Amino acid sequence: GTFQNSSALPLRKKKKEMIMLKYSFKYSFADVLFQRFAKLFFGCVATVTSGMMYAVYLSTHHERKFWFSSRQELEREITLQGDSAIYYSFYKELLKAPSFERGVYELTHNNKTVSLKTMNTVQQMTLYPELIASVLYQASGSEEVIEPVYFYIGIVFGLQGIYVAALFVTSWIMSGTWLAGMLTVAWFIINRTDTTRIDYSIPLRENWALPYFACQVAALTGYLKNNINSSAERFCYLLVSASTYTFMMMWEYSHYLLFVQAVSLFLLDSLALVKTDKVHEVYKIYLFSLFLGYLLQFENPALLVSPLLSLVAALMMSKCLQMNVKNGTFISRMLKIMYFYWVFMVTVTLNFLMKTFVPHKENEHVLKFLEVKFGLNTTKNFSVNWLLCQDSLQTPTQDFFLRLTQSSLLPFYILVLIICLSSVTQVIFRRISGEPLKETVTLDDGRIGERPEIAYHVINTVLLGSLAMMMEGVKYLWTPYVCMLAAFGVCSPELWMTLFKWLRLRAVHPILLALILSMAVPTIIGFSLWKEFFPRIMTELSELQEFYDPDTVELMTWIKRQAPVAAVFAGSPQLMGMIKLCTGWMVTSLPSYNDDDLLRRNENIYQIYSKRSAEDIYKILTSYKATYLIVEDSICNEVGPVKGCRVKDLLDIANGHVVCDEGDSYAYSKYGRFCHEIKMNYSPYVNYFTRVYWNRSYFVYKINTVISFQS
């Protein structure tokens, strides 16, 4: 009995220890699960709150800027200028149609907008956002609850909230903390003039499309991760598919941005920084989206001749050649160089063949613009030079970089980019030497460049940044991801750990210091941003700005009351878009720059500001069946800040009325400037045109059908 008792004691003790260990493991697992759930819950709340607050902020700012709710419908519509006006005018037409089907038919066979021209405006002007908005407005029964204009801009502001939320999620996925998402949103709002054009023009196609692209980038970031589970990977794949197709339908230039993304993925795959199967699944999504978009965009040939289709087709064809390219031998390195050359040549060849055999309207002005932009050619063409003078196509100014620096965004972005790019470069050299990638990268490794989603964003931001340095308009695509990448970096312990590995830090425990810095640095940045910029934002929202244009209101009122229903108006494209929206009258041109015929019309109508004879202008206007001509004093007497970029200067160059050599040597025309001469009311101008209305900004002339020659 003594032996049994003595042997049972250690067994009982061991059993007790096993039970205690089991319970402690159970409780520790429960604690970890609770912490993850709490982190996910608060992160989701912060994401939704950020998106909603940004949408409310935009709505409030818009109301304060235009006094929108206190204005009449005509005054509200005047705030939508240029191409924005024409987009919203088609939304109004859809709502006025007896049925949605009839409205779509009238837009696809539109002969009531531009004189002597029948066009498919849904395809040509990418009116799918307006189709969706009109369907939602009528299907939701909002006619008795909210006015159409509030519903329309409300959708756009809501999409901007989704845009911000998607950037939040992307930085959260990359850094592992939703603190990075908060910092991303803060930088995005503070640098709003450089991250979005929502203030400039609400109905722009990019304002409808980029939120979907941001969702695609967030889903792609999760999809490229190595340690993602199968259900999450499947969800990300479906989200990438849906958002890619939707993005392509919302913006006519979307395939160019997807082309840059495809190049990034191609480099990522070629350098063995990501699983090849995942990249090729994304290629299949591109092909499916292009095919479906081609069918549902009335067989749009622009998608068939796009560089995206040629590149993806070349990559799918050359997939078999990539088998042994990723080994570290000398032969494999030579094969890699041949592989790059092969893909490039096949892409160029396919694109050439598609443009040769697929009937399409090639935008020759775009090719000429690129030649002149990069100094390969010179031209006197009005349309090309006019495009070159647009602010969005100029190189970024110093003010742009100064604004990003003042908000501390640019310095931290450069720091994060240098660390990540250096780490990715190290990984590339390891792969060339034959060292395999690690499936799971731990914090202690200090190899942030081995994460495929990080490598993708580094390559993509370098490509977009390079384009933004050439054309300022691309900054609206690049700067949001600058905010996201900078916020991810300062909040990521892995980035700090990578830096400490290079510095060989041993005095302090590097992991502990990385964790501290990943919390302390964003907290300090956030506090400084709050202290400096939050009062400015609140002041901006509290100030009542004034936007009122009485001359334009008077002009539109006169047209609606005095002009006959069959009247056709001629003038600058921006004014024509506003007339179409506010009055519904037919015009001779539109503010659309992706159609060669409309570009020619714009140039011909702009001749009213050139040194041409009254007879020449009369012939041009009557060839488009115009009955009224509107001369804008702001264009006729324009004093532009950029020499040679005024409309009248560009017309003089195109018409040979000024020769630009070493110095400007003028070849004077025997006619005075038409817009000045017509105001004098003497022959021969009064023979062709009769002034019927004028105010401080606009002069309206009736084009005489019977010419009465007076002395």
XYZ file of C-alpha atoms in Angstrom:
711
model
C 0.000 0.000 0.000
C 2.838 2.364 0.736
C 4.316 1.669 -2.683
C 0.997 2.304 -4.435
C 0.484 5.603 -2.624
C 4.037 6.782 -3.329
C 3.780 5.931 -7.055
C 0.311 7.506 -7.428
C 1.460 10.915 -6.160
C 3.635 11.850 -9.189
C 0.943 10.511 -11.547
C -1.715 12.697 -9.915
C 0.632 15.668 -10.009
C 1.384 15.078 -13.689
C -2.317 14.707 -14.465
C -3.057 17.911 -12.586
C -0.342 19.709 -14.556
C -1.820 18.385 -17.821
C -5.269 19.672 -16.863
C -3.848 23.063 -15.882
C -1.925 23.249 -19.184
C -5.044 22.318 -21.110
C -7.104 25.032 -19.414
C -4.342 27.623 -19.803
C -4.065 26.774 -23.510
C -7.833 27.029 -23.836
C -7.904 30.406 -22.136
C -4.898 31.719 -24.109
C -6.536 30.599 -27.369
C -9.747 32.319 -26.314
C -7.806 35.480 -25.500
C -6.110 35.454 -28.899
C -9.446 34.854 -30.634
C -11.058 37.683 -28.669
C -8.201 40.042 -29.490
C -8.466 39.239 -33.193
C -12.225 39.720 -33.157
C -11.924 43.029 -31.298
C -9.235 44.209 -33.725
C -11.379 43.239 -36.717
C -14.534 44.767 -35.225
C -12.984 48.128 -34.369
C -11.129 48.187 -37.680
C -14.365 47.651 -39.615
C -16.114 50.335 -37.575
C -13.234 52.730 -38.258
C -13.359 51.884 -41.990
C -17.093 52.493 -42.324
C -16.920 55.621 -40.175
C -14.064 57.066 -42.245
C -15.944 56.509 -45.500
C -19.200 57.972 -44.178
C -17.488 60.976 -42.605
C -15.648 61.758 -45.842
C -18.891 61.569 -47.855
C -20.598 63.897 -45.353
C -17.589 66.230 -45.475
C -17.791 66.451 -49.285
C -21.523 67.103 -49.172
C -21.132 69.836 -46.555
C -18.257 71.473 -48.417
C -20.256 71.434 -51.661
C -23.230 73.045 -49.945
C -21.078 75.762 -48.389
C -19.232 76.420 -51.633
C -22.278 76.877 -53.881
C -25.160 77.577 -51.426
C -26.678 74.681 -53.321
C -29.922 74.178 -51.402
C -30.892 77.868 -51.551
C -30.581 78.223 -55.340
C -33.007 77.689 -58.180
C -32.608 74.704 -60.516
C -31.012 76.816 -63.275
C -28.414 78.258 -60.891
C -27.587 74.779 -59.586
C -27.058 73.440 -63.092
C -24.716 76.305 -63.966
C -22.313 75.039 -61.273
C -21.845 71.932 -63.468
C -19.599 73.354 -66.155
C -17.826 71.979 -69.211
C -18.001 68.215 -69.729
C -19.766 67.840 -66.362
C -22.766 69.684 -67.777
C -23.144 67.358 -70.739
C -22.977 64.225 -68.556
C -25.703 65.504 -66.241
C -27.859 66.645 -69.195
C -28.117 63.041 -70.416
C -29.104 61.945 -66.897
C -31.932 64.510 -67.049
C -33.020 63.212 -70.462
C -33.217 59.656 -69.142
C -35.485 60.764 -66.295
C -37.753 62.699 -68.682
C -38.138 59.769 -71.084
C -41.496 57.928 -70.997
C -39.661 54.699 -70.159
C -36.105 53.633 -69.417
C -35.937 51.563 -72.607
C -37.058 54.538 -74.685
C -34.530 56.782 -72.954
C -31.684 54.366 -73.690
C -32.769 54.083 -77.327
C -32.787 57.872 -77.735
C -29.289 58.114 -76.251
C -27.908 55.353 -78.467
C -29.484 56.979 -81.555
C -29.010 60.581 -80.498
C -29.631 63.181 -83.226
C -31.023 65.942 -80.987
C -27.824 67.076 -79.305
C -25.292 67.950 -82.031
C -26.524 69.317 -85.347
C -26.119 67.090 -88.423
C -24.738 64.251 -86.287
C -26.277 61.030 -85.008
C -24.184 59.331 -82.351
C -24.309 56.612 -79.745
C -23.721 58.831 -76.723
C -23.784 55.889 -74.298
C -20.700 54.394 -75.929
C -18.980 57.592 -77.065
C -19.305 59.452 -73.747
C -19.405 56.398 -71.413
C -22.826 57.162 -69.933
C -23.155 53.931 -67.930
C -22.989 55.879 -64.621
C -25.989 57.943 -65.746
C -27.877 54.788 -66.777
C -27.280 53.245 -63.356
C -28.166 56.471 -61.498
C -31.442 56.887 -63.419
C -32.432 53.253 -62.808
C -31.704 53.558 -59.088
C -33.574 56.875 -58.859
C -36.727 55.493 -60.457
C -36.591 51.989 -58.967
C -36.075 53.267 -55.420
C -39.108 55.555 -55.624
C -37.015 58.619 -54.857
C -39.013 60.948 -57.145
C -41.179 62.150 -54.257
C -38.390 62.174 -51.669
C -35.345 63.828 -53.224
C -34.606 65.974 -56.267
C -32.701 64.322 -59.150
C -29.604 66.521 -58.761
C -29.241 65.670 -55.045
C -29.640 61.960 -55.790
C -27.004 62.162 -58.531
C -24.332 64.004 -56.560
C -25.208 61.932 -53.478
C -24.223 58.752 -55.327
C -20.905 60.306 -56.382
C -20.150 61.466 -52.832
C -21.063 58.000 -51.551
C -18.640 56.439 -54.029
C -15.914 58.753 -52.752
C -16.613 57.382 -49.274
C -16.114 53.865 -50.670
C -12.892 55.091 -52.319
C -11.479 56.245 -48.999
C -12.673 53.085 -47.232
C -10.918 50.916 -49.858
C -7.646 52.806 -49.356
C -8.133 52.331 -45.600
C -8.532 48.560 -46.038
C -5.520 48.306 -48.369
C -3.153 49.950 -45.895
C -4.715 47.866 -43.096
C -4.068 44.605 -45.002
C -0.472 45.581 -45.716
C 0.467 46.838 -42.252
C -1.734 44.632 -40.071
C -3.109 47.599 -38.103
C -6.090 49.833 -38.824
C -4.058 52.744 -37.463
C -2.471 52.872 -40.933
C -5.931 53.217 -42.446
C -6.722 56.204 -40.246
C -3.461 57.881 -41.256
C -4.187 57.155 -44.947
C -7.576 58.866 -44.713
C -6.087 61.847 -42.879
C -3.411 62.388 -45.545
C -5.968 61.860 -48.337
C -8.310 64.558 -47.002
C -5.557 67.040 -46.157
C -4.114 66.711 -49.683
C -7.557 66.692 -51.319
C -6.565 69.161 -54.048
C -3.976 66.620 -55.264
C -5.769 63.339 -54.540
C -9.130 63.946 -56.243
C -10.871 66.217 -58.738
C -14.229 65.989 -56.985
C -14.096 69.710 -56.171
C -13.386 70.597 -59.778
C -16.136 68.541 -61.387
C -18.493 66.076 -59.723
C -19.736 64.022 -62.736
C -16.251 63.305 -64.142
C -15.899 59.676 -65.244
C -12.927 59.125 -62.954
C -15.000 60.144 -59.907
C -17.385 57.304 -60.751
C -14.671 54.801 -61.709
C -11.742 55.168 -59.292
C -13.663 53.927 -56.214
C -14.107 50.590 -58.008
C -10.430 50.532 -58.912
C -9.543 51.179 -55.251
C -11.713 48.195 -54.282
C -9.925 46.120 -56.927
C -6.522 47.135 -55.543
C -7.614 46.262 -51.978
C -8.861 42.828 -53.106
C -5.733 42.252 -55.232
C -3.538 43.108 -52.236
C -5.241 40.411 -50.188
C -5.216 37.944 -53.086
C -1.448 38.227 -53.621
C -0.604 37.454 -49.975
C 1.165 34.156 -49.332
C -0.451 33.190 -46.036
C -4.083 33.784 -47.031
C -6.618 30.990 -46.423
C -8.642 29.467 -49.253
C -12.005 31.083 -48.429
C -10.472 34.571 -48.128
C -8.534 33.988 -51.351
C -11.725 32.999 -53.159
C -13.530 36.095 -51.856
C -10.677 38.360 -52.976
C -10.655 36.724 -56.401
C -14.384 37.337 -56.881
C -14.044 40.936 -55.703
C -11.135 41.532 -58.099
C -13.241 40.133 -60.960
C -16.335 42.219 -60.211
C -14.493 45.471 -59.528
C -12.219 45.127 -62.597
C -15.185 44.743 -64.936
C -17.166 47.559 -63.287
C -14.153 49.873 -63.426
C -13.747 49.142 -67.131
C -17.393 50.014 -67.812
C -17.284 53.325 -65.927
C -14.324 55.064 -67.598
C -13.181 55.058 -71.211
C -9.526 55.328 -70.136
C -9.696 52.553 -67.528
C -7.861 50.003 -69.687
C -4.773 52.237 -69.717
C -4.586 52.185 -65.916
C -5.152 48.424 -65.937
C -2.338 48.169 -68.484
C 0.049 49.797 -65.975
C -1.182 47.317 -63.363
C -0.659 44.411 -65.767
C 2.917 45.576 -66.421
C 3.512 45.617 -62.647
C 2.191 42.064 -62.315
C 4.269 40.940 -65.299
C 7.452 42.283 -63.663
C 6.405 40.739 -60.359
C 5.955 37.342 -61.993
C 9.069 37.535 -64.188
C 11.240 38.338 -61.168
C 9.683 35.410 -59.254
C 8.275 37.597 -56.493
C 4.800 36.062 -56.574
C 3.121 32.767 -57.357
C 2.715 32.489 -61.120
C -0.705 30.833 -60.900
C -2.178 33.841 -59.098
C -0.860 36.291 -61.673
C -2.260 34.258 -64.552
C -5.640 34.144 -62.826
C -5.596 37.943 -62.820
C -4.689 37.890 -66.534
C -7.796 35.769 -67.134
C -9.859 38.378 -65.275
C -8.497 41.055 -67.622
C -9.417 38.976 -70.686
C -12.904 38.224 -69.385
C -13.526 41.884 -68.504
C -12.303 43.048 -71.919
C -14.490 40.504 -73.730
C -17.601 41.267 -71.685
C -16.944 44.995 -71.871
C -16.556 44.769 -75.652
C -19.963 43.107 -75.970
C -21.854 45.348 -73.542
C -20.239 48.557 -74.841
C -21.808 48.045 -78.268
C -18.734 46.189 -79.597
C -16.388 48.991 -78.647
C -13.284 48.602 -80.874
C -11.164 50.676 -78.455
C -10.991 47.646 -76.140
C -9.787 45.362 -78.917
C -6.948 47.670 -79.958
C -6.020 48.500 -76.357
C -2.447 47.760 -75.207
C -3.898 45.808 -72.259
C -5.369 43.121 -74.519
C -2.166 42.839 -76.557
C 0.014 42.530 -73.443
C -2.178 39.956 -71.696
C -2.516 37.899 -74.881
C 1.266 37.955 -75.309
C 1.783 36.891 -71.692
C -0.678 34.010 -71.982
C 0.979 32.863 -75.217
C 4.462 33.013 -73.703
C 3.474 31.203 -70.501
C 5.049 27.982 -71.749
C 8.408 29.715 -72.239
C 8.594 30.700 -68.578
C 9.105 27.193 -67.257
C 12.847 27.305 -66.568
C 13.351 31.051 -66.404
C 13.302 31.253 -62.604
C 16.368 29.191 -61.794
C 19.646 30.848 -60.900
C 21.796 29.435 -63.723
C 23.496 31.526 -66.396
C 21.291 29.996 -69.092
C 18.151 30.904 -67.158
C 19.349 34.503 -66.874
C 19.809 34.678 -70.627
C 16.382 33.115 -71.069
C 14.937 35.792 -68.787
C 16.343 38.547 -71.027
C 14.979 36.737 -74.083
C 11.640 36.349 -72.314
C 11.328 40.118 -71.743
C 12.240 40.754 -75.371
C 9.779 38.111 -76.570
C 6.872 39.562 -74.572
C 7.646 43.085 -75.772
C 7.838 42.092 -79.438
C 4.711 39.924 -79.328
C 2.764 42.709 -77.580
C 3.781 45.310 -80.184
C 3.067 42.901 -83.059
C -0.374 41.917 -81.737
C -1.325 45.542 -81.160
C -0.247 46.447 -84.711
C -2.236 43.536 -86.173
C -5.340 44.415 -84.159
C -5.197 48.025 -85.329
C -4.712 46.822 -88.910
C -7.610 44.364 -89.070
C -10.090 45.800 -86.529
C -12.069 48.776 -87.902
C -11.617 51.617 -85.445
C -11.356 55.376 -85.335
C -7.750 56.004 -84.461
C -7.277 59.156 -82.400
C -4.489 60.620 -84.501
C -4.405 63.745 -82.353
C -3.366 61.613 -79.363
C -0.398 60.154 -81.260
C 0.590 63.618 -82.490
C 0.239 64.936 -78.954
C 2.618 62.268 -77.592
C 5.151 62.987 -80.344
C 5.136 66.721 -79.591
C 5.019 66.149 -75.816
C 8.242 64.129 -75.885
C 9.961 66.454 -78.363
C 9.866 64.064 -81.316
C 7.969 66.462 -83.547
C 6.496 69.957 -83.808
C 3.068 70.933 -85.078
C 0.818 73.901 -85.756
C -2.324 71.788 -85.300
C -4.813 73.634 -83.093
C -6.222 70.571 -81.293
C -2.788 69.141 -80.458
C -1.437 72.467 -79.207
C -4.633 73.085 -77.254
C -4.198 69.729 -75.500
C -0.558 70.528 -74.754
C -1.668 73.744 -73.047
C -4.075 72.008 -70.643
C -2.936 72.080 -67.015
C -3.513 68.359 -66.555
C -1.016 67.545 -69.309
C 1.770 69.793 -68.016
C 4.617 68.592 -65.805
C 3.890 69.024 -62.064
C 4.697 72.393 -60.551
C 6.841 73.006 -57.481
C 3.673 73.907 -55.573
C 2.501 70.301 -55.870
C 5.620 68.933 -54.153
C 5.557 71.767 -51.621
C 1.993 70.915 -50.592
C 2.864 67.225 -50.147
C 5.928 68.172 -48.106
C 4.031 70.576 -45.829
C 1.618 67.787 -44.894
C 4.674 65.519 -44.161
C 3.377 63.029 -46.770
C 6.223 63.257 -49.288
C 9.144 62.814 -46.824
C 7.635 59.692 -45.246
C 6.647 58.318 -48.653
C 10.221 58.674 -49.918
C 11.546 56.986 -46.747
C 9.116 54.063 -47.057
C 9.696 53.726 -50.808
C 13.496 53.645 -50.426
C 13.345 50.940 -47.730
C 10.789 48.803 -49.591
C 12.474 49.237 -52.974
C 15.867 48.312 -51.500
C 14.398 45.249 -49.832
C 12.655 44.175 -53.055
C 15.951 44.651 -54.937
C 17.708 42.391 -52.411
C 15.026 39.745 -52.926
C 15.464 39.961 -56.716
C 19.214 39.367 -56.403
C 18.574 36.406 -54.092
C 16.212 34.934 -56.665
C 18.746 35.453 -59.474
C 21.325 33.614 -57.398
C 18.871 30.740 -56.986
C 17.766 31.236 -53.367
C 14.064 30.294 -52.946
C 11.489 32.621 -51.419
C 10.248 31.950 -47.899
C 6.580 30.984 -47.712
C 6.094 32.858 -44.449
C 8.096 35.963 -43.574
C 8.315 36.596 -39.828
C 8.926 39.906 -38.105
C 12.370 38.798 -36.978
C 13.460 38.175 -40.602
C 13.382 41.860 -41.545
C 12.613 41.058 -45.182
C 9.595 43.135 -46.034
C 10.418 42.930 -49.751
C 9.661 39.196 -49.820
C 5.948 39.874 -49.356
C 4.434 39.809 -52.880
C 1.737 42.404 -52.117
C 4.418 44.848 -50.951
C 6.524 44.216 -54.069
C 3.451 44.814 -56.263
C 2.691 48.186 -54.670
C 6.314 49.275 -54.866
C 6.553 48.500 -58.592
C 3.136 49.992 -59.338
C 3.774 53.226 -57.449
C 7.112 53.692 -59.251
C 5.406 53.277 -62.647
C 2.517 55.604 -61.778
C 4.914 58.089 -60.195
C 6.996 58.170 -63.361
C 3.876 59.012 -65.394
C 2.816 61.638 -62.828
C 6.171 63.374 -63.231
C 5.411 63.808 -66.944
C 1.704 64.735 -66.749
C 0.146 66.424 -63.761
C -3.258 64.841 -64.413
C -1.845 61.429 -63.463
C -1.214 62.732 -59.942
C -4.886 62.038 -59.138
C -4.141 58.353 -59.748
C -0.764 58.337 -57.996
C -1.187 60.531 -54.893
C -3.917 58.406 -53.204
C -1.540 55.438 -53.279
C 1.260 57.642 -52.000
C -0.961 58.278 -48.955
C -1.638 54.573 -48.580
C 1.972 53.427 -48.997
C 3.393 56.074 -46.648
C 0.804 55.260 -43.963
C 1.424 51.522 -44.299
C 5.193 52.002 -43.956
C 5.281 54.091 -40.802
C 2.732 51.778 -39.139
C 4.436 48.518 -40.150
C 6.823 46.893 -37.621
C 8.279 44.849 -40.499
C 9.494 47.981 -42.279
C 11.238 49.278 -39.150
C 12.662 45.803 -38.517
C 14.023 45.701 -42.078
C 15.755 49.025 -41.480
C 17.209 47.840 -38.157
C 18.576 44.679 -39.795
C 20.524 46.826 -42.239
C 21.760 49.092 -39.452
C 22.736 46.011 -37.379
C 21.076 47.494 -34.314
C 22.083 45.579 -31.152
C 21.988 48.110 -28.306
C 18.203 47.831 -27.998
C 16.077 44.802 -28.787
C 15.126 45.506 -32.456
C 11.718 43.787 -32.390
C 10.609 45.734 -29.321
C 11.863 49.001 -30.826
C 10.110 48.248 -34.146
C 6.813 47.648 -32.333
C 7.219 50.870 -30.351
C 8.070 52.959 -33.433
C 5.191 51.496 -35.455
C 2.845 52.900 -32.789
C 4.684 56.054 -31.759
C 5.555 57.505 -35.194
C 2.000 57.412 -36.652
C 0.635 58.743 -33.343
C 3.009 61.720 -33.483
C 2.210 62.290 -37.175
C -1.520 62.071 -36.518
C -1.334 64.495 -33.597
C 0.669 67.045 -35.609
C -1.720 66.762 -38.573
C -4.704 67.196 -36.243
C -3.187 70.257 -34.614
C -2.215 71.965 -37.878
C -4.880 70.979 -40.416
C -8.064 70.187 -38.476
C -8.724 73.895 -37.663
C -8.254 74.703 -41.372
C -10.765 72.053 -42.408
C -13.323 73.249 -39.863
C -12.818 76.860 -40.972
C -13.299 75.769 -44.577
C -16.593 74.098 -43.680
C -17.831 77.027 -41.613
C -17.140 79.688 -44.251
C -19.917 80.465 -46.698
C -18.389 80.937 -50.126
C -20.213 82.673 -52.956
C -20.570 81.320 -56.463
C -22.869 83.380 -58.619
C -22.740 84.023 -62.346
C -25.584 86.445 -63.220
C -24.474 86.892 -66.835
C -24.740 83.173 -67.555
C -28.089 82.972 -65.742
C -29.398 85.862 -67.867
C -28.133 84.211 -71.063
C -29.797 80.880 -70.294
C -33.024 82.621 -69.306
C -33.063 84.580 -72.577
C -32.489 81.414 -74.629
C -35.335 79.568 -72.887
C -37.723 82.495 -73.377
C -36.746 83.995 -76.732
C -34.965 81.407 -78.884
C -37.127 79.204 -81.141
C -37.269 75.481 -80.387
C -35.485 74.625 -83.652
C -32.558 76.965 -82.896
C -28.986 75.655 -83.160
C -26.322 77.456 -81.126
C -22.625 77.801 -81.939
C -19.869 78.840 -79.539
C -17.131 77.415 -77.334
C -17.587 73.712 -76.425
C -17.728 74.496 -72.680
C -20.596 76.949 -73.182
C -22.376 74.550 -75.535
C -22.383 71.858 -72.855
C -23.994 74.295 -70.420
C -26.609 75.385 -72.985
C -27.491 71.754 -73.675
C -27.968 71.105 -69.949
C -29.805 74.294 -68.968
C -32.030 74.764 -72.036
C -32.056 71.512 -74.012
C -31.429 73.347 -77.304
C -29.330 71.776 -80.062
C -25.667 72.819 -80.380
C -22.909 72.519 -82.972
C -20.196 71.039 -80.723
C -19.615 69.391 -77.349
C -16.800 69.433 -74.748
C -15.664 65.939 -75.737
C -12.073 65.320 -76.792
C -12.003 61.611 -77.643
C -13.787 61.914 -80.991
C -12.033 63.222 -84.117
C -15.188 64.677 -85.661
C -16.068 66.643 -82.533
C -12.487 67.898 -82.293
C -12.681 69.190 -85.868
C -15.989 70.860 -85.085
C -14.503 72.518 -82.015
C -11.588 73.882 -84.025
C -13.871 75.171 -86.775
C -16.269 76.888 -84.375
C -13.359 78.401 -82.443
C -12.517 80.304 -85.663
C -14.887 83.038 -84.433
C -11.902 84.153 -82.294
C -9.435 84.130 -85.215
C -8.465 86.692 -87.862
C -10.819 85.383 -90.530
C -13.291 87.192 -92.748
C -16.995 87.465 -91.989
C -17.737 85.395 -95.086
C -15.437 82.549 -93.948
C -17.043 82.406 -90.515
C -20.523 82.560 -92.046
C -19.741 79.599 -94.316
C -18.374 77.557 -91.395
C -21.407 78.218 -89.195
C -24.003 77.581 -91.890
C -22.262 74.315 -92.826
C -23.281 73.073 -89.358
C -26.808 74.560 -89.686
C -26.145 76.998 -86.829
C -28.783 79.719 -86.384
C -27.260 81.613 -83.427
C -23.675 82.529 -82.587
C -22.470 83.330 -79.049
C -19.238 85.285 -78.603
C -17.679 85.125 -75.131
C -15.848 88.228 -74.007
C -13.626 86.151 -71.669
C -12.146 84.249 -74.645
C -12.036 87.191 -77.041
C -10.163 89.383 -74.530
C -8.336 86.540 -72.775
C -5.110 87.394 -70.983
C -3.566 83.975 -70.398
C -0.723 83.351 -67.936
C 1.021 80.977 -70.367
C 2.388 82.670 -73.484
C 0.962 81.193 -76.661
C -1.728 79.148 -74.897
C -4.657 81.500 -75.356
C -7.270 80.230 -77.804
C -6.695 83.167 -80.164
C -2.906 82.588 -80.077
C -3.322 78.914 -80.981
C -5.689 79.846 -83.819
C -3.230 82.410 -85.177
C -0.455 79.787 -85.184
C -2.680 77.179 -86.875
C -3.914 79.685 -89.487
C -0.434 81.028 -90.225
C -1.227 84.481 -88.874
C 1.781 84.340 -86.585
C 5.110 82.654 -87.228
C 7.023 81.448 -84.178
C 10.755 81.224 -84.852
C 13.495 82.584 -82.610
C 11.234 85.481 -81.784
C 7.560 86.003 -82.569
C 7.336 87.539 -86.047
C 3.740 88.372 -86.914
C 2.346 87.896 -90.393
C -0.665 90.197 -90.148
C -3.938 89.033 -91.641
C -5.822 91.492 -93.816
C -8.826 90.881 -91.574
C -9.215 91.942 -87.974
C -10.061 89.502 -85.192
C -13.628 88.398 -85.879
C -14.877 88.553 -82.276
C -13.757 92.221 -82.081
C -14.907 93.289 -85.520
C -18.411 91.833 -85.211
C -19.107 94.075 -82.195
C -18.534 97.189 -84.329
C -21.777 96.621 -86.275
C -20.495 97.673 -89.678
C -20.440 96.057 -93.098
C -19.828 93.289 -94.041
C -20.445 91.829 -90.546
C -23.991 93.211 -90.257
C -24.778 91.616 -93.621
C -24.258 88.143 -92.200
C -25.028 88.557 -88.477
C -27.604 90.483 -86.438
C -27.045 91.104 -82.738
C -30.121 90.055 -80.744
C -28.847 89.966 -77.142
C -25.823 90.989 -75.107
C -24.624 91.499 -71.544
C -21.235 92.028 -69.945
C -19.970 88.531 -70.839
C -21.903 87.282 -73.873
C -22.902 88.631 -77.282
C -25.570 86.652 -79.160
C -25.929 87.062 -82.933
C -28.596 85.650 -85.208
C -27.075 84.160 -88.355
C -28.973 85.695 -91.272
C -30.542 83.237 -93.671
C -30.883 85.965 -96.304
C -27.758 88.076 -96.749
C -28.511 91.755 -97.187
C -25.421 93.596 -98.420
C -25.259 97.057 -96.908
C -22.746 99.814 -97.420
